[in-house]
Amino acid sequence: MNSSLGLNNPYLYSQQNMNGYFGNPIMQPAQMAMNNVQRPINNLYGRVINTLEEVKPQEVPMDGSIGIFPTGDYSKIYTKYWDANGRICTEVYERKSGTLETDPFPANSFATIMERLNNIEQMLSKKSEVTNDV
Amino acid sequence: MFNMQQLALMMLQKNPAVANNPRAQEYIRVIQSGDSKRGAEIASNLCESYGTTKEEALKSAIKFFGLPHI
């Protein structure tokens, strides 16, 4: 999952670190050139975390997209984004307790159907015999 | 003449990550309108979100962009 989403891809993340000068006071010209490269649109940004508190503001993308931070056991997924007021908004998605789907075809359903078919067949056979007798 | 408003606007508009960001359009609108109260509010929120003070942020910005001391 991580590889397809690019969640643990350090290169992907380094491109995302365009949050200005706060966490990155010295930027080399090569880095600046790299940052000017237009990034693909459909990337997801974030990483697996242990606690929400470990997410730094620099990890929240400033390009309008949302940072995705699943917990290690994937029981919760935090999303973070900047709002228009300069604040970081956090939302949490929590896994529902797993419930088994009810089987639309119970194990004995085939036997039940066959039994009913046999009954119908017998009824038809009897009716056919009566008709032939007459 | 050094114009902080023009500089901020230019930096935001030339940054594709910000220029194409619907949320950041509010920052640009505030700078363009010259609404200093709203600008200060956003700046204060940004500093708070980053866990830094206004003075520290200003110092870092001056150093990062090689600006003359204000």
XYZ file of C-alpha atoms in Angstrom:
204
model
C 0.000 0.000 0.000
C 2.751 2.390 0.938
C 4.614 2.050 -2.309
C 1.566 2.683 -4.442
C 0.623 5.734 -2.438
C 4.155 6.984 -2.125
C 3.631 7.352 1.604
C 7.157 6.409 2.555
C 8.867 7.826 -0.452
C 11.465 10.298 0.838
C 11.983 11.860 -2.586
C 8.311 12.479 -2.972
C 8.207 13.986 0.455
C 11.257 16.163 -0.076
C 9.517 17.750 -3.031
C 6.628 18.485 -0.792
C 8.777 20.403 1.666
C 8.030 23.723 0.062
C 6.610 25.188 3.178
C 8.895 28.159 3.004
C 11.709 29.019 5.249
C 10.395 27.848 8.596
C 11.950 24.433 8.701
C 14.512 24.830 5.964
C 16.534 28.014 6.409
C 19.183 27.243 3.799
C 18.165 26.037 0.368
C 20.762 25.212 -2.255
C 20.239 26.366 -5.865
C 19.918 22.720 -6.944
C 17.103 22.261 -4.478
C 15.412 25.411 -5.691
C 15.618 24.162 -9.264
C 14.114 20.855 -8.172
C 11.288 22.641 -6.415
C 10.428 24.484 -9.600
C 9.790 21.208 -11.372
C 6.079 20.757 -11.809
C 4.936 17.790 -9.785
C 2.458 15.174 -10.947
C -1.043 15.965 -9.791
C -2.268 12.733 -8.296
C 0.336 12.129 -5.603
C -0.636 11.503 -2.018
C 1.461 13.022 0.713
C 2.017 11.709 4.193
C 3.501 8.814 6.072
C 2.698 6.178 8.655
C 2.809 7.610 12.169
C 2.682 6.366 15.729
C 1.034 9.433 17.245
C -0.596 12.484 15.788
C 1.744 14.750 17.731
C 4.755 13.632 15.728
C 3.435 15.234 12.540
C 5.316 18.477 11.995
C 3.717 21.496 10.310
C 6.323 21.206 7.557
C 4.831 17.829 6.654
C 1.458 19.312 5.818
C 1.415 20.173 2.110
C 0.999 23.824 1.264
C -0.149 23.293 -2.295
C -3.764 22.803 -1.312
C -3.598 19.025 -1.117
C -4.151 16.994 2.015
C -1.508 15.144 4.032
C -2.524 11.597 4.939
C -1.148 10.042 8.111
C -2.316 6.523 8.930
C -1.402 5.053 12.305
C 0.926 2.062 12.401
C -1.914 -0.397 12.915
C -4.088 1.388 10.328
C -6.886 1.740 12.851
C -7.025 5.496 12.238
C -6.129 7.785 9.390
C -5.456 11.430 10.136
C -5.662 13.994 7.401
C -4.146 17.434 7.703
C -4.427 20.487 5.516
C -3.903 24.223 5.711
C -6.975 26.409 5.714
C -7.260 29.906 4.320
C -6.589 31.390 7.766
C -3.116 29.905 8.085
C -4.165 27.171 10.462
C -3.746 23.417 10.153
C -6.994 21.475 10.151
C -6.971 17.870 11.275
C -9.570 15.236 10.550
C -9.627 11.643 11.666
C -11.059 8.580 9.992
C -11.451 5.582 12.244
C -11.837 1.962 11.218
C -15.203 0.467 12.051
C -15.081 -2.802 13.956
C -15.085 -5.563 11.386
C -18.360 -7.408 10.955
C -18.801 -10.486 8.854
C -21.144 -10.056 5.986
C -24.150 -12.334 6.204
C -23.952 -15.059 3.628
C -26.731 -14.541 1.103
C -26.581 -18.276 0.391
C -26.532 -20.257 3.633
C -24.675 -23.552 3.596
C -27.842 -25.685 3.551
C -29.659 -23.569 0.969
C -28.728 -25.874 -1.904
C -30.082 -28.896 -0.064
C -33.304 -27.030 0.720
C -33.781 -26.056 -2.907
C -33.129 -29.598 -4.079
C -35.617 -30.934 -1.526
C -38.303 -28.571 -2.750
C -37.537 -29.426 -6.364
C -37.856 -33.119 -5.545
C -41.216 -32.451 -3.864
C -42.452 -30.555 -6.916
C -41.173 -33.309 -9.182
C -42.976 -35.943 -7.129
C -46.181 -33.909 -7.138
C -45.973 -33.505 -10.913
C -45.244 -37.189 -11.362
C -48.290 -38.128 -9.287
C -50.465 -35.713 -11.224
C -49.113 -37.116 -14.468
C -49.949 -40.666 -13.321
C -53.512 -39.638 -12.441
C -53.938 -37.965 -15.826
C -52.670 -41.072 -17.621
C -55.058 -43.319 -15.645
C -58.008 -41.224 -16.737
C 12.695 51.208 -2.820
C 12.113 47.950 -0.963
C 8.443 47.028 -1.040
C 7.519 44.078 1.187
C 3.994 43.874 -0.189
C 5.170 43.556 -3.795
C 7.839 41.060 -2.805
C 5.394 38.845 -0.925
C 2.946 38.975 -3.792
C 5.610 38.114 -6.336
C 6.873 35.190 -4.262
C 3.410 33.753 -3.818
C 2.338 34.211 -7.407
C 5.541 32.726 -8.821
C 5.326 29.666 -6.610
C 3.219 27.133 -8.560
C 2.375 25.250 -5.378
C 0.751 28.357 -4.000
C -0.494 30.019 -7.155
C -2.614 26.989 -8.079
C -3.801 26.443 -4.547
C -7.376 27.592 -3.941
C -6.705 27.981 -0.220
C -3.655 30.137 -0.791
C -5.631 32.431 -3.052
C -6.898 34.023 0.130
C -3.315 34.962 1.059
C -2.843 36.595 -2.343
C -6.161 38.399 -2.102
C -5.242 39.797 1.307
C -1.873 41.052 0.105
C -3.404 42.601 -3.002
C -6.123 44.307 -1.013
C -3.650 45.677 1.511
C -5.816 44.461 4.383
C -3.094 44.622 7.000
C -5.324 43.504 9.847
C -6.330 40.312 8.038
C -2.731 39.829 6.897
C -1.493 40.083 10.467
C -4.131 37.601 11.553
C -3.071 35.029 8.930
C 0.612 35.635 9.682
C -0.042 35.165 13.375
C -1.918 31.926 12.699
C 0.885 30.664 10.473
C 3.470 31.423 13.155
C 1.357 29.691 15.762
C 0.862 26.651 13.519
C 4.605 26.415 12.944
C 5.293 26.906 16.639
C 7.365 29.994 16.137
C 7.112 33.663 17.022
C 6.627 36.554 14.662
C 10.139 37.801 15.421
C 11.737 34.428 14.753
C 9.785 33.990 11.524
C 10.814 37.432 10.328
C 14.430 36.724 11.192
C 14.332 33.419 9.285
C 12.678 35.067 6.286
C 15.280 37.820 6.130
C 18.053 35.236 6.321
C 16.440 32.861 3.832
C 15.676 35.438 1.177
C 18.756 37.537 1.839
C 16.650 40.608 2.453
C 17.994 43.851 3.864
C 17.226 44.247 7.559
C 14.029 46.183 8.137
